[in-house]
GROMACS .gro file of C-alpha atoms in nm:
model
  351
    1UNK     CA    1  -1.488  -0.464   2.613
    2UNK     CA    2  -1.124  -0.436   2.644
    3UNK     CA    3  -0.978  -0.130   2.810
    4UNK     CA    4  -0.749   0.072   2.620
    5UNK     CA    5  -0.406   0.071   2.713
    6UNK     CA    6  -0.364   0.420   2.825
    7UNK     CA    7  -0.001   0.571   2.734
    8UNK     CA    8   0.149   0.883   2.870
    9UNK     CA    9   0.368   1.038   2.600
   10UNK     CA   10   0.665   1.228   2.714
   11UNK     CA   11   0.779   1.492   2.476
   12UNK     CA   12   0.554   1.707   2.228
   13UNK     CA   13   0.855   1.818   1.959
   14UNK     CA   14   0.926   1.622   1.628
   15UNK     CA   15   0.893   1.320   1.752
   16UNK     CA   16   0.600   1.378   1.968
   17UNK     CA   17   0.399   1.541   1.756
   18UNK     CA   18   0.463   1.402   1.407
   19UNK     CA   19   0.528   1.057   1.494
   20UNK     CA   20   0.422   0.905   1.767
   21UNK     CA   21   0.092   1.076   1.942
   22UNK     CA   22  -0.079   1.087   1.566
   23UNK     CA   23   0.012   0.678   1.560
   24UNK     CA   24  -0.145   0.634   1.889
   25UNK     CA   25  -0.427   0.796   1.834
   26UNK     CA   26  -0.506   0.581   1.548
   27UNK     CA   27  -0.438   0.236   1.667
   28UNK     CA   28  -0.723   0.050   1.806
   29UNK     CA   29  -0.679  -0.067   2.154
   30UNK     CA   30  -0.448   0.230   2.234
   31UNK     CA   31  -0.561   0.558   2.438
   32UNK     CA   32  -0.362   0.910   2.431
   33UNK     CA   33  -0.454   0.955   2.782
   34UNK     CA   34  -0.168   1.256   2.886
   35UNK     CA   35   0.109   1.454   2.700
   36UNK     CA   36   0.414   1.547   2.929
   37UNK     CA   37   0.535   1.934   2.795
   38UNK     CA   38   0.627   2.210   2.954
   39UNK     CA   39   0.664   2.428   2.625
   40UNK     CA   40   0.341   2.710   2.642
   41UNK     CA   41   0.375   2.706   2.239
   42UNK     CA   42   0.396   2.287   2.267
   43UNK     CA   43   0.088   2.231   2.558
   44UNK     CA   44  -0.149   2.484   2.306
   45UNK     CA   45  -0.056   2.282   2.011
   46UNK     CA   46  -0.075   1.928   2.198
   47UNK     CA   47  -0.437   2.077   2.370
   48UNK     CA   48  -0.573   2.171   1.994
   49UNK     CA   49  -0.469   1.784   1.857
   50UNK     CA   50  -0.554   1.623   2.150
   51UNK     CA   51  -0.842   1.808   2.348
   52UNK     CA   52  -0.883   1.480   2.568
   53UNK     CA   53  -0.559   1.385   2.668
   54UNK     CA   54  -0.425   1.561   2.998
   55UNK     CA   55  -0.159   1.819   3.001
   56UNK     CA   56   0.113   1.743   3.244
   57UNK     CA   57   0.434   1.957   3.301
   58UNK     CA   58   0.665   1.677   3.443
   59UNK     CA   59   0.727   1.320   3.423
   60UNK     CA   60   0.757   1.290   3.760
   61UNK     CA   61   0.343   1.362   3.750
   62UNK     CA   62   0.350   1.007   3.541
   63UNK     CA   63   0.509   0.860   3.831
   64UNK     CA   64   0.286   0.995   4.074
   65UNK     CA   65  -0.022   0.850   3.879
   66UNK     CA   66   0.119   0.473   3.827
   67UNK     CA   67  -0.271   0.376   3.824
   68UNK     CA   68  -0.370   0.585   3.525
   69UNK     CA   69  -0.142   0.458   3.300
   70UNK     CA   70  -0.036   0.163   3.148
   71UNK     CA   71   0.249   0.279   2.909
   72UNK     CA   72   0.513   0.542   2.875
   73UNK     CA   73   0.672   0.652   2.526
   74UNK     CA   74   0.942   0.878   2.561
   75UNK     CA   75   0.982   1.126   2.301
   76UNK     CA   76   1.201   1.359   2.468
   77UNK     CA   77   1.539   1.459   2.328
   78UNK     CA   78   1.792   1.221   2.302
   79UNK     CA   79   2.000   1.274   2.650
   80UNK     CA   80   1.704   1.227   2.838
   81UNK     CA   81   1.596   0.879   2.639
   82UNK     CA   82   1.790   0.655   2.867
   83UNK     CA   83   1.679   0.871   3.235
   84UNK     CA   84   1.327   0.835   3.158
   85UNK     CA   85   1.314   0.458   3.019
   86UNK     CA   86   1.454   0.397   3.363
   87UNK     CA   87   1.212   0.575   3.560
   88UNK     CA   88   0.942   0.425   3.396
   89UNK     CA   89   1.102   0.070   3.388
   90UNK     CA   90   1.140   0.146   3.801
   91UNK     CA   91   0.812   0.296   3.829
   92UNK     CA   92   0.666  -0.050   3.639
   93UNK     CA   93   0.579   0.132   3.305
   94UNK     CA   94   0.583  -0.062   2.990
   95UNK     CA   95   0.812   0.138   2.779
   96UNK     CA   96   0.850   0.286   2.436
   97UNK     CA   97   1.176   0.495   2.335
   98UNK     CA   98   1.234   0.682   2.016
   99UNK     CA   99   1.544   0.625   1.868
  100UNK     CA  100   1.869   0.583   1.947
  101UNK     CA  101   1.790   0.427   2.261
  102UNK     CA  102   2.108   0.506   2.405
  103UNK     CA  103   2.478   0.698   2.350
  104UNK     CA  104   2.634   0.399   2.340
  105UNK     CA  105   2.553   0.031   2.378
  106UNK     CA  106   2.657  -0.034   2.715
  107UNK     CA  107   2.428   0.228   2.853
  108UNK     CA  108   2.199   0.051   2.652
  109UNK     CA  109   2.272  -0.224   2.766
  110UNK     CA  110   2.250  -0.169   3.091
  111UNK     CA  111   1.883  -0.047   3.020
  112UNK     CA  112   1.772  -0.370   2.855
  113UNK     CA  113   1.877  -0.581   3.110
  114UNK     CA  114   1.702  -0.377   3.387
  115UNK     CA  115   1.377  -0.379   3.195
  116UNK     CA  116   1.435  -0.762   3.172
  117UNK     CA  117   1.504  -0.794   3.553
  118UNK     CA  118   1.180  -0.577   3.656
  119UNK     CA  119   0.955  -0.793   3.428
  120UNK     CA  120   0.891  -0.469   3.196
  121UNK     CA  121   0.842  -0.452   2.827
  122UNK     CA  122   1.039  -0.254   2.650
  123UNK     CA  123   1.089  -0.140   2.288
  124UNK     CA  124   1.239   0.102   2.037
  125UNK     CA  125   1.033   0.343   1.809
  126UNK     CA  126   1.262   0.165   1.492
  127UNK     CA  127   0.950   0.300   1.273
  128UNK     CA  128   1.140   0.276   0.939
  129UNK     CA  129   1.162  -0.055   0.934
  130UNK     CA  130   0.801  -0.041   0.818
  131UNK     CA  131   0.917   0.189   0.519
  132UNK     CA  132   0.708   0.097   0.207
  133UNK     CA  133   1.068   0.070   0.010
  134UNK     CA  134   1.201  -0.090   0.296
  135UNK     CA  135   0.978  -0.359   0.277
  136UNK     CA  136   0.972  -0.403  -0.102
  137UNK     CA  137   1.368  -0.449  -0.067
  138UNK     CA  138   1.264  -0.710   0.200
  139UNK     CA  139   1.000  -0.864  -0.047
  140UNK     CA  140   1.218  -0.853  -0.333
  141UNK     CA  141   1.489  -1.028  -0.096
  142UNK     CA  142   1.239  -1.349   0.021
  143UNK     CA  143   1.128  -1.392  -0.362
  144UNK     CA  144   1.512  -1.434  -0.468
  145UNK     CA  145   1.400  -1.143  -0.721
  146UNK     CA  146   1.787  -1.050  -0.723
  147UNK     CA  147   1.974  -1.362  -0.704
  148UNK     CA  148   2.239  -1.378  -0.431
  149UNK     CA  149   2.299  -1.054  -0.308
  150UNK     CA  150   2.646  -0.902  -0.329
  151UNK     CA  151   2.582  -0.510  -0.231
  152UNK     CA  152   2.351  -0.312  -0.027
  153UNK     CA  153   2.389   0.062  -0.084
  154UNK     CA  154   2.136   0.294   0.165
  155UNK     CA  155   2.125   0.679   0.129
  156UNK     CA  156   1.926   0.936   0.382
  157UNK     CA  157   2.076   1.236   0.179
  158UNK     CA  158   1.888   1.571   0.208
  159UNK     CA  159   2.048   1.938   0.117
  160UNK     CA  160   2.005   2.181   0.418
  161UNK     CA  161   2.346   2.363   0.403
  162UNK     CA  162   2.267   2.568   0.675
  163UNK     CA  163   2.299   2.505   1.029
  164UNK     CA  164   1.928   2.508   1.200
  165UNK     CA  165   2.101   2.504   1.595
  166UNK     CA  166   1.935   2.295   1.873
  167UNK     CA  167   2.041   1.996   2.067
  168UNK     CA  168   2.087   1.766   1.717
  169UNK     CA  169   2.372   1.978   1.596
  170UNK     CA  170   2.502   1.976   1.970
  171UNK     CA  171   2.880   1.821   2.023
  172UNK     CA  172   2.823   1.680   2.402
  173UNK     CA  173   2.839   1.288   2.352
  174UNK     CA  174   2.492   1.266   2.632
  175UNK     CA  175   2.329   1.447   2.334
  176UNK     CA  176   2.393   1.172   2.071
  177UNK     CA  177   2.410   1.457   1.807
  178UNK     CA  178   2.505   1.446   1.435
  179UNK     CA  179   2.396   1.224   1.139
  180UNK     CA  180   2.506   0.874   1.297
  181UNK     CA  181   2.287   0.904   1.553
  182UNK     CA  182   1.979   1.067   1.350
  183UNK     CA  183   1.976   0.933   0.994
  184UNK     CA  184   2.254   0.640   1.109
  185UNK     CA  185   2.039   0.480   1.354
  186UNK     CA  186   1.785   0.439   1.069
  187UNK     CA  187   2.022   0.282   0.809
  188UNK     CA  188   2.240   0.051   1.035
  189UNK     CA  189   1.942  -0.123   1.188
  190UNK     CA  190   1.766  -0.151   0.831
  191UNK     CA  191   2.105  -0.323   0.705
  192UNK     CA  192   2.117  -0.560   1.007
  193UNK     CA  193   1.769  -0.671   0.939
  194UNK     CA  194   1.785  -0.752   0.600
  195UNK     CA  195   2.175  -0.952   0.654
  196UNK     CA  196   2.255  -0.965   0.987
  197UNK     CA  197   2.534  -0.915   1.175
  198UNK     CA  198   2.826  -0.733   1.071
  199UNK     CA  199   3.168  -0.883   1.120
  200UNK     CA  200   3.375  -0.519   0.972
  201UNK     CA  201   3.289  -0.175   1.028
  202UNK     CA  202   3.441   0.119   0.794
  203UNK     CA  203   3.305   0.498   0.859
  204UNK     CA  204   3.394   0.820   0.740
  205UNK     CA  205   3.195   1.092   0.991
  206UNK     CA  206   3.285   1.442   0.782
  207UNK     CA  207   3.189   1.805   0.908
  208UNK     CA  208   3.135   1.986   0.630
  209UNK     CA  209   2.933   2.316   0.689
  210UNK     CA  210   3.075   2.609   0.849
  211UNK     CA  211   3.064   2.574   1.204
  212UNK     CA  212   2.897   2.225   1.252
  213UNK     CA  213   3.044   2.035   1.581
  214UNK     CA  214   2.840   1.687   1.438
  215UNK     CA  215   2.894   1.457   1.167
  216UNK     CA  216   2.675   1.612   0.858
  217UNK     CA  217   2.770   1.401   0.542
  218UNK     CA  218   2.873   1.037   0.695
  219UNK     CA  219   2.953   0.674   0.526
  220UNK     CA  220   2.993   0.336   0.710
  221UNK     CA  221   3.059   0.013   0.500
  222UNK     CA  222   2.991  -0.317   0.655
  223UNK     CA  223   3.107  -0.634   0.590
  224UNK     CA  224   2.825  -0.897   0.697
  225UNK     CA  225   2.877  -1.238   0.846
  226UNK     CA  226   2.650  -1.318   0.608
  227UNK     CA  227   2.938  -1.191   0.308
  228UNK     CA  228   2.700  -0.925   0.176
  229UNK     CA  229   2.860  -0.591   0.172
  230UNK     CA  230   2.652  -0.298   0.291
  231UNK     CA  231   2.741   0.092   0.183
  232UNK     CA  232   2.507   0.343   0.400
  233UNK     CA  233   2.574   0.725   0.337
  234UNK     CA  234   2.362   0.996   0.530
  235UNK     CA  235   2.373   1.376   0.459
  236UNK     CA  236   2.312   1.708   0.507
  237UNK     CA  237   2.461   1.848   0.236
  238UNK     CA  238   2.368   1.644  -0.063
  239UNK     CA  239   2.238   1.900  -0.351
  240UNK     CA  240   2.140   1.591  -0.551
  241UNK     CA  241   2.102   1.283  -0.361
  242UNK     CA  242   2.154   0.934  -0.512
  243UNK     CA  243   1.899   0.644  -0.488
  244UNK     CA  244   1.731   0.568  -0.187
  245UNK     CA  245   1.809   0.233  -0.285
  246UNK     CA  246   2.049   0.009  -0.491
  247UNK     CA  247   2.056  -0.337  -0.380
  248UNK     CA  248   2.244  -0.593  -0.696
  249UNK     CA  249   2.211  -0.963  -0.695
  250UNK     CA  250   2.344  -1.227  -0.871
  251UNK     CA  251   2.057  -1.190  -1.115
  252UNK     CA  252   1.887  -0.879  -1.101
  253UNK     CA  253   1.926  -0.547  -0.924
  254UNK     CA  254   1.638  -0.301  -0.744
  255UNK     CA  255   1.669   0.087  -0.808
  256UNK     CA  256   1.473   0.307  -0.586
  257UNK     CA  257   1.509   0.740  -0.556
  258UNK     CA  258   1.266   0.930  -0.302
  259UNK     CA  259   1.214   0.875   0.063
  260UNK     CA  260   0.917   0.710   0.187
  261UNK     CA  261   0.609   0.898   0.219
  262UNK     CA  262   0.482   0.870   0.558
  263UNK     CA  263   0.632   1.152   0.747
  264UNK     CA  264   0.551   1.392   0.484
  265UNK     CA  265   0.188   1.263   0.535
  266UNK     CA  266   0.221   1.312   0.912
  267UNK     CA  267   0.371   1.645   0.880
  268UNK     CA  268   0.077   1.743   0.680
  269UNK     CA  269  -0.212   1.633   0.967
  270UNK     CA  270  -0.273   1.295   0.781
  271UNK     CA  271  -0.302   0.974   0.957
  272UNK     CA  272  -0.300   0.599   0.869
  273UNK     CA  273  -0.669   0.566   0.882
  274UNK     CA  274  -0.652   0.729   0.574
  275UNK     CA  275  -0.744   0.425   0.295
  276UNK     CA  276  -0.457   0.559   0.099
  277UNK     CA  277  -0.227   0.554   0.371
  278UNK     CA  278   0.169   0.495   0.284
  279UNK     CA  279   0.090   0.430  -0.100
  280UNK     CA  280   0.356   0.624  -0.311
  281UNK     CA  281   0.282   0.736  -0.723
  282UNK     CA  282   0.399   0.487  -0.960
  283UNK     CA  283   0.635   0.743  -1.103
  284UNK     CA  284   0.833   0.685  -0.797
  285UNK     CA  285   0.831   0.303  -0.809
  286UNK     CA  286   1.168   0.123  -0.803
  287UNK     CA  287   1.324  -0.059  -1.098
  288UNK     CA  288   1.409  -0.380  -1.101
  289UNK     CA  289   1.642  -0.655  -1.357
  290UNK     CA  290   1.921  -0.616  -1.539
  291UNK     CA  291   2.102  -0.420  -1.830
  292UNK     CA  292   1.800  -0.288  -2.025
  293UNK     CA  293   1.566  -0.558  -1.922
  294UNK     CA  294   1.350  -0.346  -1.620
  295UNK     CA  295   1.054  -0.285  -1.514
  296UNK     CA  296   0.907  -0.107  -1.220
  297UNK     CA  297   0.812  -0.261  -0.902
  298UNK     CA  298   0.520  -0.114  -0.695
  299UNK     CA  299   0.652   0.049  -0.375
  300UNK     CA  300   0.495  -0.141  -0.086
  301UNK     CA  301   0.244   0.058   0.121
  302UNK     CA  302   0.380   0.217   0.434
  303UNK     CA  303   0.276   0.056   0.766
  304UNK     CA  304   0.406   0.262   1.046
  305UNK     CA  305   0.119   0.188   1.308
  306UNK     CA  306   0.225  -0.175   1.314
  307UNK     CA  307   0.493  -0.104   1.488
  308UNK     CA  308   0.215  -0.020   1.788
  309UNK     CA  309  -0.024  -0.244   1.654
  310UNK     CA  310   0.267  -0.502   1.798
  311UNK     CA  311   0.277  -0.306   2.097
  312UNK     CA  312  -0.067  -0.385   2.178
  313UNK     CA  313   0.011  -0.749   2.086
  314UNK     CA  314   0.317  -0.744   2.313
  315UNK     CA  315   0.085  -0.600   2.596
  316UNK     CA  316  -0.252  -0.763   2.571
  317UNK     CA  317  -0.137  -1.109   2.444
  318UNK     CA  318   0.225  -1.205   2.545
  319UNK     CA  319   0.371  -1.145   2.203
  320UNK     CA  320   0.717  -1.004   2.145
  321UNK     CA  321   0.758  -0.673   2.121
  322UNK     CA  322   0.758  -0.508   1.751
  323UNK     CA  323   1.132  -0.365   1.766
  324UNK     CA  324   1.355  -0.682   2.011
  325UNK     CA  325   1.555  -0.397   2.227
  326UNK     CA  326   1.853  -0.689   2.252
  327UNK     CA  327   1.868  -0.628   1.882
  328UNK     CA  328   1.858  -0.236   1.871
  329UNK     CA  329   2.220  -0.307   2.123
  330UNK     CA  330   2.378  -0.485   1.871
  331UNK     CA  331   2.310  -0.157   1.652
  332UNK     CA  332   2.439   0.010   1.874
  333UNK     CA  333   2.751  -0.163   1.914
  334UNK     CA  334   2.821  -0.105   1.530
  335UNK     CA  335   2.770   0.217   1.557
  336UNK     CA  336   3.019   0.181   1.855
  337UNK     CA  337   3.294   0.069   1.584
  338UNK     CA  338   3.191   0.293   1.323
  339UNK     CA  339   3.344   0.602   1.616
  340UNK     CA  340   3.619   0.455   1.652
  341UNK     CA  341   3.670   0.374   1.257
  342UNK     CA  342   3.607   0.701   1.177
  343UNK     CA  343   3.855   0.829   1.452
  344UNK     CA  344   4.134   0.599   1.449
  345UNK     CA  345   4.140   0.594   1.054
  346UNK     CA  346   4.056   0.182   1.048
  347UNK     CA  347   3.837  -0.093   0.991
  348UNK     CA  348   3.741  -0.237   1.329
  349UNK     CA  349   3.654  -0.576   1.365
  350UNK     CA  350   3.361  -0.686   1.560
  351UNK     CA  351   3.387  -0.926   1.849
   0.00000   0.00000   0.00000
């Protein structure tokens, strides 16, 4: 028998908790062997999901046990992403990070090629890229369902007009704060999958409840290499939000409202060992074709655990990792441009 690979997660908020330890905990060949969290209300919660992992107050602890693990994910708020990775990367950790994997891309940069040097593995927590509408849009796209395509439009909207406080909402550029970074980080990298690189970069970054210091209702336009135009809005303060989706071809177009269902399953104690894991209701099935010729497309299941499934490919047998961290830079570099768009009033052209 193989050993499990025995990860050490760092952070127990959001994106502890929700996401990742309930994803690790499910994939074969993985072991939730520690949870790093000094929160009292955090360590009971993390001790009643995960009576067998340890309970560790600091990362430095990790460090200190280099034998008892073989993988670090950190899940820590965003100004300590980039920190951590390194310690682990110097420490010898394989490393997961959750998204954005850096402020900027030079400091992620700087990361990647560190990791590189050391011989380390390291990868970003891009879990939406295994959306189940995400990958029907991908599906429809290898088919040539819609012809050549001409515009991608992306929407994250969601109506919480009040401010809920905490490091998200928080104006100091180490924190990454505001919808670019959240929501942005999401829709950028889904865009560069599905087209590529982007030559032009257009934003508008708005602040538009009382008292926000962050971007809460933001649009960036790219212009491809590829020539397909991509529109990608993300708000707070949308009382109706558009489709999740419009992508229109040559020949058809794909329609698609409501997020994807997987972190409302994880928010509810559900995990993807669950047979019906990721499948949405037809009623909220896409549309696909033209003028009044349509007809519904079923939504792709939901796959979040491969994106660990290929970490335990990357680990045990060489593979590449799930989420290439030289790709989540060049993300990062558009969302770079889309800054200094949105500040200096221009399109900016990328190198």
């Amino acid at each position: 028998m193989t050993a499990p690979i025995r990860v050490a997660l760092l952070g127990y908020g959001l994106a502890g908790a929700v996401f990742h330890a309930p994803l690790i905990a499910t994939v074969d060949g993985l072991e939730l062997a520690a949870i790093v969290t000094r929160d009292d209300e955090r360590r009971s919660r993390a001790r009643r999901d995960h009576p067998a992992a340890d309970l560790l107050e600091s990362a430095e602890e990790v460090w200190t046990r280099a034998d008892g693990f073989d993988l670090v994910v950190v899940a820590a708020p965003n100004r300590f992403h980039v920190p951590l990775a390194r310690a682990a990367v110097v420490a010898g950790f394989a490393v997961v990070v959750d998204k954005p994997l850096a402020a900027s891309a030079d400091e992620a940069r700087r990361l990647v090629r560190e990791a590189g040097e050391r011989g380390v593995m390291l990868t970003v927590f891009q879990n939406r890229r295994w959306d189940g509408d995400f990958l029907t849009v991908r599906g429809l796209l290898e088919e040539g369902e819609l012809g050549e395509v001409e515009r991608f439009e992306s929407r994250f909207e969601r109506w919480r007009p009040e401010l809920s406080g905490g490091w998200r909402e928080s104006a100091e550029p180490v924190d990454a704060g505001g919808l670019l970074y959240d929501l942005g980080s999401h829709l950028l990298d889904q865009a560069l999958c599905l087209f590529g690189p982007a030559a032009l970069v257009y934003a508008e970054l708005d602040r538009r409840r009382p008292g926000t210091q962050t971007d809460d209702d933001t649009f960036v336009a790219l212009t491809h290499e590829s020539g397909v135009r991509s529109h990608l809005w993300m708000s707070a303060v949308a009382a109706q939000p558009g489709p999740r989706f419009r992508v229109t071809g040559r020949s058809a177009a794909y329609v698609k409202y409501g997020l994807d269902v997987q972190e409302e399953l994880l928010r509810a104690g559900r995990r993807p060992d669950d047979r019906l894991w990721g499948r949405e209701p037809a009623a909220s099935w896409g549309l696909l074709g033209a003028g009044e010729q349509v007809r519904p497309v079923p939504t792709v299941p939901g796959a979040y655990q491969r994106f660990y499934e290929g970490v335990v490919l990357a680990l045990r047998e060489s593979a590449p990792p799930p989420v290439d961290p030289d790709a989540v830079v060049r993300g990062l570099e558009v969302l770079d441009a889309a800054k200094i768009s949105a500040r200096e009033q221009r399109v900016v052209l990328l190198p």
